[in-house]
XYZ file of C-alpha atoms in Angstrom:
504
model
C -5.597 17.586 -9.125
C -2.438 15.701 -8.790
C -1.706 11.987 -10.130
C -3.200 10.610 -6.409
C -6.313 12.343 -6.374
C -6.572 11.106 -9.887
C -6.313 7.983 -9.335
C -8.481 7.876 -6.303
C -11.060 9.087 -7.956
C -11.164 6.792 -11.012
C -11.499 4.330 -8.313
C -14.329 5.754 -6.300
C -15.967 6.087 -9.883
C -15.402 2.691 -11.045
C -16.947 1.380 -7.695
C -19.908 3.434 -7.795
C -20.450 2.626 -11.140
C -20.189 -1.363 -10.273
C -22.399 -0.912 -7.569
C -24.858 0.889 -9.360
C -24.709 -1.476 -12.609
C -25.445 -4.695 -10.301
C -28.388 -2.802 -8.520
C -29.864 -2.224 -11.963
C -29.095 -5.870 -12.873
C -30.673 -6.910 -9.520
C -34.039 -5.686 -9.908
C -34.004 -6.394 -13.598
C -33.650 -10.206 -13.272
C -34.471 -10.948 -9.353
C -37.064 -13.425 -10.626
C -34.229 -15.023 -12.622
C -31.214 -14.963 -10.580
C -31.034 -16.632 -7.211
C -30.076 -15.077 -3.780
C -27.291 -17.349 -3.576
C -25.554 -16.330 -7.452
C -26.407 -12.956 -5.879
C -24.406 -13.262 -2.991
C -21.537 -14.205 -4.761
C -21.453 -10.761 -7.382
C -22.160 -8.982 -4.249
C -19.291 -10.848 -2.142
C -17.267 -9.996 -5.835
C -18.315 -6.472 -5.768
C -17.040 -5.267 -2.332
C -13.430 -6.722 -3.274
C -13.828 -5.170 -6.269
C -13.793 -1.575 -4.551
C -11.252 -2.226 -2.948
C -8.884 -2.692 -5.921
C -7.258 0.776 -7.094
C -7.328 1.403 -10.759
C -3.916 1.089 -11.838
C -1.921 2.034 -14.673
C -0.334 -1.458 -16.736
C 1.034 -1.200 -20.032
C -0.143 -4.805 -20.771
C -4.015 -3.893 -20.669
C -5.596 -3.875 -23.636
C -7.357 -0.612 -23.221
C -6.335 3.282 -22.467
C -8.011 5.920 -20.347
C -5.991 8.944 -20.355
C -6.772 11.592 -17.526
C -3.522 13.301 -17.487
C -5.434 16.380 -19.547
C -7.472 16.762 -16.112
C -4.291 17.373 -14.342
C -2.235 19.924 -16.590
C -5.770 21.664 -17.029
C -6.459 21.831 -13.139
C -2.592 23.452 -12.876
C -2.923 25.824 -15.554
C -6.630 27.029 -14.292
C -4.934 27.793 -11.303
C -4.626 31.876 -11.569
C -1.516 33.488 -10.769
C -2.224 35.687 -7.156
C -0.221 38.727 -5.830
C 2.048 37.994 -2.801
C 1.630 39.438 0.053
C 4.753 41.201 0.263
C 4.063 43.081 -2.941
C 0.355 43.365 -2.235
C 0.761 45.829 0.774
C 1.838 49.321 0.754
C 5.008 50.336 2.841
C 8.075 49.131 3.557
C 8.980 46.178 0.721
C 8.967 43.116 1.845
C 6.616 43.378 4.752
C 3.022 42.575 4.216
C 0.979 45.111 6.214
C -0.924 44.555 9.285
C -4.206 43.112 7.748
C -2.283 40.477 5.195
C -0.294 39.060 8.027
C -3.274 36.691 7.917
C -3.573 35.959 5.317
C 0.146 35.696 4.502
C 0.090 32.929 6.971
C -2.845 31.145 5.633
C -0.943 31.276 1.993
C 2.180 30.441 3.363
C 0.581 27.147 5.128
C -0.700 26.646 1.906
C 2.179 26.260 -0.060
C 3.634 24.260 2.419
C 0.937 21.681 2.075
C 1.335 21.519 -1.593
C 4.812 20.839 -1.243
C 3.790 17.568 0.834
C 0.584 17.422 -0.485
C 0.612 13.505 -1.536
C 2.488 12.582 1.960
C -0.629 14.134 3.716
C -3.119 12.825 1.605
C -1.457 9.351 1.805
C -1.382 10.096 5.521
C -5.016 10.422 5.725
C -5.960 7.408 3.843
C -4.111 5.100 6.151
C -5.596 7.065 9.277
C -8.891 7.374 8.436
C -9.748 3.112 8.582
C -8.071 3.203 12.322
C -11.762 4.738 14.072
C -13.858 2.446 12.130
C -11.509 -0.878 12.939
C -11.229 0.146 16.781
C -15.229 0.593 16.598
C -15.711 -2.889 15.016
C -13.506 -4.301 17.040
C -15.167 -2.750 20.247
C -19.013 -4.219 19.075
C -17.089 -7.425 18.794
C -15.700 -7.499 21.958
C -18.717 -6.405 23.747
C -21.048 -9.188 21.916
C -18.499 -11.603 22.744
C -18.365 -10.568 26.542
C -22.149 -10.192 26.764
C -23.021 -13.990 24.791
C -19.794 -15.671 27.344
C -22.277 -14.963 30.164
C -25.095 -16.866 28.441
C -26.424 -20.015 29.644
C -26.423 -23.275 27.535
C -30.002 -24.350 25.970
C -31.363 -27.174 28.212
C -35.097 -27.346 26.522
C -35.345 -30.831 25.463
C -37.544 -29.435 22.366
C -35.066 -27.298 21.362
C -32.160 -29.876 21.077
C -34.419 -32.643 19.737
C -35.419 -30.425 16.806
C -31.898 -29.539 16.629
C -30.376 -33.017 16.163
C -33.293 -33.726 13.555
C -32.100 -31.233 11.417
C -28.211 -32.225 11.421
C -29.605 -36.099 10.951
C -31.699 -34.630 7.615
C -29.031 -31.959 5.816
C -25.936 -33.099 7.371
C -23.183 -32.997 9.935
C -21.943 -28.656 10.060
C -18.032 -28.721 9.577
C -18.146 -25.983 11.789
C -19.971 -27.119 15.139
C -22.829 -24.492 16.946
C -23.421 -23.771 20.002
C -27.014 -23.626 21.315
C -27.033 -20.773 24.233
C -30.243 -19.445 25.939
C -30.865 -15.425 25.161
C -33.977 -15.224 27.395
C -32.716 -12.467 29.540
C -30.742 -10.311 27.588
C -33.718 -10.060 25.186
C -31.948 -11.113 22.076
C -33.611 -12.675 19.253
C -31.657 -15.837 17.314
C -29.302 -14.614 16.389
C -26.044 -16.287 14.750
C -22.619 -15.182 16.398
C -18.750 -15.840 15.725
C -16.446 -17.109 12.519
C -14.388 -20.240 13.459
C -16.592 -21.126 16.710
C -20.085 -19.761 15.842
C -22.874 -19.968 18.646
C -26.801 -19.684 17.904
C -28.745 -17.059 20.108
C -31.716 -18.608 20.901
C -34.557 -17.269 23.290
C -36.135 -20.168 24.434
C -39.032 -18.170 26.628
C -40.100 -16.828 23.422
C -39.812 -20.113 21.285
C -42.311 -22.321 24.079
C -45.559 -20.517 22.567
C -44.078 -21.794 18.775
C -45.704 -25.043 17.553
C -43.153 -27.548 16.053
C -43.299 -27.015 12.545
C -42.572 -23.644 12.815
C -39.846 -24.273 15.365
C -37.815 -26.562 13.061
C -38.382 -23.969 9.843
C -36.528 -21.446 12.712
C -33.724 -23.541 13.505
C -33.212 -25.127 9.752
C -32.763 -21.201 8.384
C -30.027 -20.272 11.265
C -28.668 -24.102 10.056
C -27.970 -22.471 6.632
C -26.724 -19.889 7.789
C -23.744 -22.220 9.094
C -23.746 -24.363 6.376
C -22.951 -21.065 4.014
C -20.249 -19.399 6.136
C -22.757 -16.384 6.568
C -21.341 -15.162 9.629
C -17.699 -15.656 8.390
C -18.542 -13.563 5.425
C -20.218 -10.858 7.119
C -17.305 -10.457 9.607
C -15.203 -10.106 6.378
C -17.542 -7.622 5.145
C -17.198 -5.737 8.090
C -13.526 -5.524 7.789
C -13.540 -4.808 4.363
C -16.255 -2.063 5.067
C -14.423 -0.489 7.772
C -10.921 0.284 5.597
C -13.255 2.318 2.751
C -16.009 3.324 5.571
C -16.046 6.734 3.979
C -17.525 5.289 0.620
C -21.144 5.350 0.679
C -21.276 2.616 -2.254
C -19.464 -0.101 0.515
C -22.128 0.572 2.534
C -24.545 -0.040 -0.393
C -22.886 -3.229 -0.905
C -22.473 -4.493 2.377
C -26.049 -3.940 3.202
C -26.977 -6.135 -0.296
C -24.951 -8.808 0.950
C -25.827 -9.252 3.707
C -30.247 -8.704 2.688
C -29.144 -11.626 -0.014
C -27.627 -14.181 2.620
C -31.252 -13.742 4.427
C -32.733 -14.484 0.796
C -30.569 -17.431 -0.163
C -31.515 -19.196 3.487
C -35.202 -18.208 2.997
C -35.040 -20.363 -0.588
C -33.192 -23.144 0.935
C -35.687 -23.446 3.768
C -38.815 -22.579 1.246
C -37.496 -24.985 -1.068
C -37.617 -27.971 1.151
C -41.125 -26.733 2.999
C -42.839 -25.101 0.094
C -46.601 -25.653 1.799
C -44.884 -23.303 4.895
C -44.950 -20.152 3.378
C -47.585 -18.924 5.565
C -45.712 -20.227 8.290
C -42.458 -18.814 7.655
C -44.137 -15.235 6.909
C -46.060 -15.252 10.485
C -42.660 -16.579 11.819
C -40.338 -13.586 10.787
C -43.284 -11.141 11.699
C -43.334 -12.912 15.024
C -40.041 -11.836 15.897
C -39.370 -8.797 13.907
C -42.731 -7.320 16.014
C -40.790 -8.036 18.581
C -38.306 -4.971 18.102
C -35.310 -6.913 19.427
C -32.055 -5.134 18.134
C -29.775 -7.335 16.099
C -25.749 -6.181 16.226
C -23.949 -5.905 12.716
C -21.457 -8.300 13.350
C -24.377 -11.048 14.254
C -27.018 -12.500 11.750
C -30.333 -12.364 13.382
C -33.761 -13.849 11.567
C -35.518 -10.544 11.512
C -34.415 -7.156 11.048
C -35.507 -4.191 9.426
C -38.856 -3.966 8.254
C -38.048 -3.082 5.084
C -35.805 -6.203 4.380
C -38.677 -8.302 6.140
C -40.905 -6.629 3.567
C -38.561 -7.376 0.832
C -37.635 -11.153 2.098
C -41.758 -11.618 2.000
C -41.903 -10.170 -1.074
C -39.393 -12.761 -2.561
C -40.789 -15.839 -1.221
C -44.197 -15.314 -2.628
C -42.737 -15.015 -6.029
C -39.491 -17.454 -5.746
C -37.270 -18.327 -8.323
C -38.403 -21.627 -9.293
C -36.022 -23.281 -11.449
C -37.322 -24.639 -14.629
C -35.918 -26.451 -18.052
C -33.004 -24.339 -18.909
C -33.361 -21.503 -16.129
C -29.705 -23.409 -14.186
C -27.960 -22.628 -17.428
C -29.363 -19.561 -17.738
C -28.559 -18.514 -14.739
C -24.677 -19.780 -14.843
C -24.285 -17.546 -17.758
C -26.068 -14.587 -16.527
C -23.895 -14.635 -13.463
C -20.535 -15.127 -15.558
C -21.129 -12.385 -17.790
C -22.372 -9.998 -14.942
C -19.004 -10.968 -13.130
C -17.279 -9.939 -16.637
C -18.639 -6.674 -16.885
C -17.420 -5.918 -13.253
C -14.596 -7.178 -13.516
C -13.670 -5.438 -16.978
C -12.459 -1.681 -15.904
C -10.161 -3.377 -13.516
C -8.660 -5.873 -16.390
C -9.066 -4.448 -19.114
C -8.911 -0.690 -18.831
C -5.211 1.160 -17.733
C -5.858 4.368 -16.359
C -2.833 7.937 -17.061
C -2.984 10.145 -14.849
C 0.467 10.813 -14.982
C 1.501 14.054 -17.284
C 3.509 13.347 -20.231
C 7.092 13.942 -20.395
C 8.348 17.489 -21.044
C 11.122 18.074 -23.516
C 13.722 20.135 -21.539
C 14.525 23.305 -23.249
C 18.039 23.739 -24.311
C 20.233 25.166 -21.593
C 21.865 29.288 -22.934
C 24.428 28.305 -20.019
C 27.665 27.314 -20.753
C 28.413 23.069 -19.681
C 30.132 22.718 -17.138
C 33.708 21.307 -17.601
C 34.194 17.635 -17.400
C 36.296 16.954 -14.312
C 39.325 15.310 -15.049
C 41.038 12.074 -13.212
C 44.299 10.419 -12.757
C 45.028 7.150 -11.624
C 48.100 6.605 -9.678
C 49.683 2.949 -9.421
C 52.288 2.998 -6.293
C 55.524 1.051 -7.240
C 57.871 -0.791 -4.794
C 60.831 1.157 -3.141
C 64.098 1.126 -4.156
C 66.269 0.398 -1.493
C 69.502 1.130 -2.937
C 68.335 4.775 -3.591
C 68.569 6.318 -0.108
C 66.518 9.428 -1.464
C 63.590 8.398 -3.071
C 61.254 8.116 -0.692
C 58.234 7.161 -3.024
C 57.581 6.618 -6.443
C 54.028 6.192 -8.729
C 53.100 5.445 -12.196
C 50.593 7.959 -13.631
C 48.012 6.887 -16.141
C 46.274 9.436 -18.178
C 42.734 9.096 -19.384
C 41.615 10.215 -23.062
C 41.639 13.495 -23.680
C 43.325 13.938 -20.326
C 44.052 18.476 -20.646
C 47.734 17.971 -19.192
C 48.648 21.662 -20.525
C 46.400 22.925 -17.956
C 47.029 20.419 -15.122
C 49.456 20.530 -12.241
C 50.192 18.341 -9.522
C 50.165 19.928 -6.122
C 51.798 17.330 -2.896
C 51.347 17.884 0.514
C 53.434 15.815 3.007
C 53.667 17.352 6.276
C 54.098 20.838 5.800
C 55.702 20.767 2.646
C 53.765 22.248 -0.323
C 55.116 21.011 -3.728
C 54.049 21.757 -7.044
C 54.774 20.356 -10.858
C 53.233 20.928 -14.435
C 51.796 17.821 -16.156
C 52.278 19.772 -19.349
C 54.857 16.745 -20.714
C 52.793 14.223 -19.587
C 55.436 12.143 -17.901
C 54.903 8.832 -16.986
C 56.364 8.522 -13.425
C 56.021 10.854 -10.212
C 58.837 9.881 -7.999
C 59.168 11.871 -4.461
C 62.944 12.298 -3.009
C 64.171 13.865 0.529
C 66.557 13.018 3.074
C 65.452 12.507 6.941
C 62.164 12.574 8.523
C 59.966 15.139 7.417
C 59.759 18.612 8.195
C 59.843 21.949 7.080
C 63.850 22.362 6.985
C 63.797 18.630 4.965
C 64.807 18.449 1.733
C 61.658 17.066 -0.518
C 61.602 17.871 -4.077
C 59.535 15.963 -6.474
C 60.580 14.733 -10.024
C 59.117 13.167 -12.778
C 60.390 10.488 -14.791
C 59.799 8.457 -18.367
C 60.665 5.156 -17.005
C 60.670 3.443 -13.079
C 63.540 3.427 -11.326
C 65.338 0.029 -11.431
C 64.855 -2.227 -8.591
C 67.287 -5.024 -7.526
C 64.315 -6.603 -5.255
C 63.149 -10.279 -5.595
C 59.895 -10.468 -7.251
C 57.958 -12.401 -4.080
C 58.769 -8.927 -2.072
C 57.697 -6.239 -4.783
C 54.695 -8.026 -4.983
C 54.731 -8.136 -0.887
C 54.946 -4.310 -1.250
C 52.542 -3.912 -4.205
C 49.909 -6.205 -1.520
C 50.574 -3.846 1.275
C 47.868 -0.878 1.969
C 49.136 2.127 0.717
C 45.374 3.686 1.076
C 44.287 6.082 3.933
C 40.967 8.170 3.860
C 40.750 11.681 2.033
C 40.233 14.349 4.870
C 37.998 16.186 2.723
C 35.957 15.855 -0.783
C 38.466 17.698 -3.122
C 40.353 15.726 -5.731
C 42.712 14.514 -3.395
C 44.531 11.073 -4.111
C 45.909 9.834 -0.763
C 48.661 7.574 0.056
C 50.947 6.528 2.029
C 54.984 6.121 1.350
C 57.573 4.044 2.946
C 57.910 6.337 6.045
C 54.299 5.991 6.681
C 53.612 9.384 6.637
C 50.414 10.137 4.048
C 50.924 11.745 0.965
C 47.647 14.746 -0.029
C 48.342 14.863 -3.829
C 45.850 17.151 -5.637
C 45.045 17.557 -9.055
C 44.895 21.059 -10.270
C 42.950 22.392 -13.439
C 43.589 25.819 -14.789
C 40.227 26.959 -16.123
C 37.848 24.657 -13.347
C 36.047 26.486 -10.829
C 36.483 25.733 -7.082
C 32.815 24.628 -6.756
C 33.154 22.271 -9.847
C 35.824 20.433 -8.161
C 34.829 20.333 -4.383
C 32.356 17.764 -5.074
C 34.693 15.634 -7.099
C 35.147 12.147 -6.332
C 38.565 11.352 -7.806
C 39.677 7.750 -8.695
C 41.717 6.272 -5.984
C 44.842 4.926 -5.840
C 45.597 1.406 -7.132
């Protein structure tokens, strides 16, 4: 496995092993916690898979999987090739291995870009699931724009009760009328939410349990259910390939319908009976509820479960909101601890690189060449240069070799002199006189010192035509100097990709 699959699955691990821990927790105290603490570890839980397991040298604790890798490469058994495989002609791989030949050498090429691919894959797989979410969204959208307002006076009179006894929503609903598409109510939207409500089917209901419908779909919008589930959705649909996000979504989700059940229970506690016939009212009414609504009845096995927990509700007691604040904090802990507290290695330790039989390779050697102002009293020198050796510079093997025009000019660096100066007479050519000399101190110069400095200032730089050691420059006729440094003892290939030190 390499260091990505490793670390992919530490995370799929650590998730399933959070969702598992807080199912166990769940049942364990579901008379102690309430929906709504629930809700939260849940809401914690699905951003918790999301977050890779990462490698920090600052946690406090070490998980080492790096063994897994170097074992999974050196399991790997060495297989013949197909070229040597086959009898025949060497080389070839007979008529039957072509095959397989191809299959191996596809292979190989998908370990060489193995993590690209699977990095590929991970970012492609979300795309389906987002365009399908999207899509439901879309189509709910389009199908509740068509929907008429609610004009029953019964309806909006029990409405405006309830926002005159809990309070003003920050986020306003809109009461539409579902009758004909055959929706149940149903909560739909984030920012600008609208309630579903069929109000053919809610004439037969007497009042009492018409307000206990409309005060649970009112907590719903109070809590920011539908905002949350959306999120939930998203979040579900980048990891849709986990099975444990789907576990967790689902729990959210059946503990936002517990949480609003308390709330409603809580201030009607003689209307259990009520509230029980009410959500097997509509759930016998087999009306199909879209994931990215919240609709009173679904499944029956959530009904089952939601009846379940309001005939045994938590009912808090002396203590049990303390108890509960701590139980939830520590259960967030525990979740939260292989993502803070635990580093995982999957990354193989570092190799000590066996010492090289081969002979080093020379250190390529430099010169630095400072141009100095002309002369103009001396008609024949034509340019002149400082030379400054480095340490160790091996001047009994070096030579200077000039080309200007089609001259080709050599000189030993064996005395290490201090000065290069280039003579000639005329333009250059072959027939022209050029010589080069070398010299332990500059030539004098009668110039004032604003113009040496004006020539020192001017660019005396042009480009190398190629990557050999080539120091290029240009002299008072304009013309560019090729001066290259030659090594006795330096291969060729040591010294075409040399990048000497330019000219100052």
């Amino acid at each position: 496995m390499t260091t990505f699959e490793l670390y992919f699955c530490a995370t799929l691990l650590r998730g399933a092993l959070a969702v598992l821990f807080l199912l166990g927790v769940e049942s364990l105290l579901r008379h102690r916690l309430s929906a709504g603490l629930r809700r939260l570890l849940w809401a914690g839980c699905i951003l918790l898979l999301l977050v890779p397991q990462m490698n920090f040298s600052a946690l406090p604790l070490k998980l080492d999987l790096s063994s897994l890798r170097t074992a999974g490469a050196a399991a790997a058994p060495a297989r013949p090739s197909a070229r040597t495989a086959g009898a025949g002609q060497p080389g070839i791989a007979p008529a039957g291995e072509r095959p397989r030949s191809l299959i191996r050498a596809a292979w190989r090429r998908f370990q060489l870009h193995r993590r690209n691919v699977e990095l590929g894959i991970i970012a492609f797989l979300p795309i389906p699931a987002l365009l399908l979410l999207l899509w439901r969204y879309l189509r709910c959208r389009r199908v509740i724009r068509r929907l008429p307002p609610v004009t029953d006076r019964r309806v909006l009179d029990s409405w405006r009760a309830i926002l005159m006894r809990n309070g003003a929503l920050r986020t306003p609903v809109v009461l539409l009328d579902s009758s004909r598409p055959g929706l149940g109510p149903t909560l739909f939207g984030g920012f600008r939410r609208k309630l579903l409500l069929p109000v053919e089917a809610l004439r037969p209901l007497p009042d009492r349990e018409l307000c206990l419908l409309l005060e649970h779909e009112y907590h719903h919008s109070r809590a920011g259910d539908p905002l949350l589930n959306l999120g939930a959705l998203f979040l579900w649909a980048l990891v849709w390939y986990n099975p444990f996000m789907l576990i967790a979504r689902r729990r959210l989700r059946s503990c936002c319908e517990l949480e609003c059940d308390r709330k409603v229970l809580e201030r009607h506690p003689q209307a259990v009976c009520e509230y029980g016939n009410l959500l097997l009212h509509f759930a016998s009414a087999g009306t199909h509820v879209p994931a990215v609504t919240l609709g009173l009845a679904e499944s029956p096995r959530e009904l089952s479960r939601r009846i379940r927990s309001m005939t045994a509700a938590v009912r808090p007691r002396s203590g049990e909101r303390r108890f509960e604040t701590v139980a939830a904090l520590l259960i967030a802990a525990l979740l939260a601890a292989p993502v803070c507290l635990v580093a995982v290695n999957a990354k193989p330790a570092a190799r000590p690189r066996p010492a090289s039989t081969a002979t080093a390779r020379p250190m390529l050697p430099h010169l630095i060449l400072k141009p100095l102002p002309a002369v103009p009293e001396d008609d024949t020198l034509m340019q002149c240069w400082e030379i400054v050796y480095p340490e160790n510079f091996p001047a009994g093997k070096s030579r200077l070799a000039i080309e200007i025009g089609e001259a080709h000019l050599e000189a030993p660096l064996r005395n290490r002199p201090c000065f290069l100066l280039l003579r000639g007479r005329g333009a250059v050519s072959p027939e022209a006189e050029i010589r080069i000399e070398f010299a332990a101190s500059p030539p004098s110069a009668s110039l004032p010192a604003e113009e040496a400095l004006k020539g020192l200032s001017a660019p005396k730089l042009v480009p190398a035509a190629d990557r050999r050691p080539v120091y290029a420059a240009l002299f008072r006729n304009g013309e560019p100097v090729a001066i290259h440094l030659r090594v006795d003892g330096i291969e060729a290939e040591h010294l075409s990709g040399f990048r000497p030190v330019s000219v100052r």
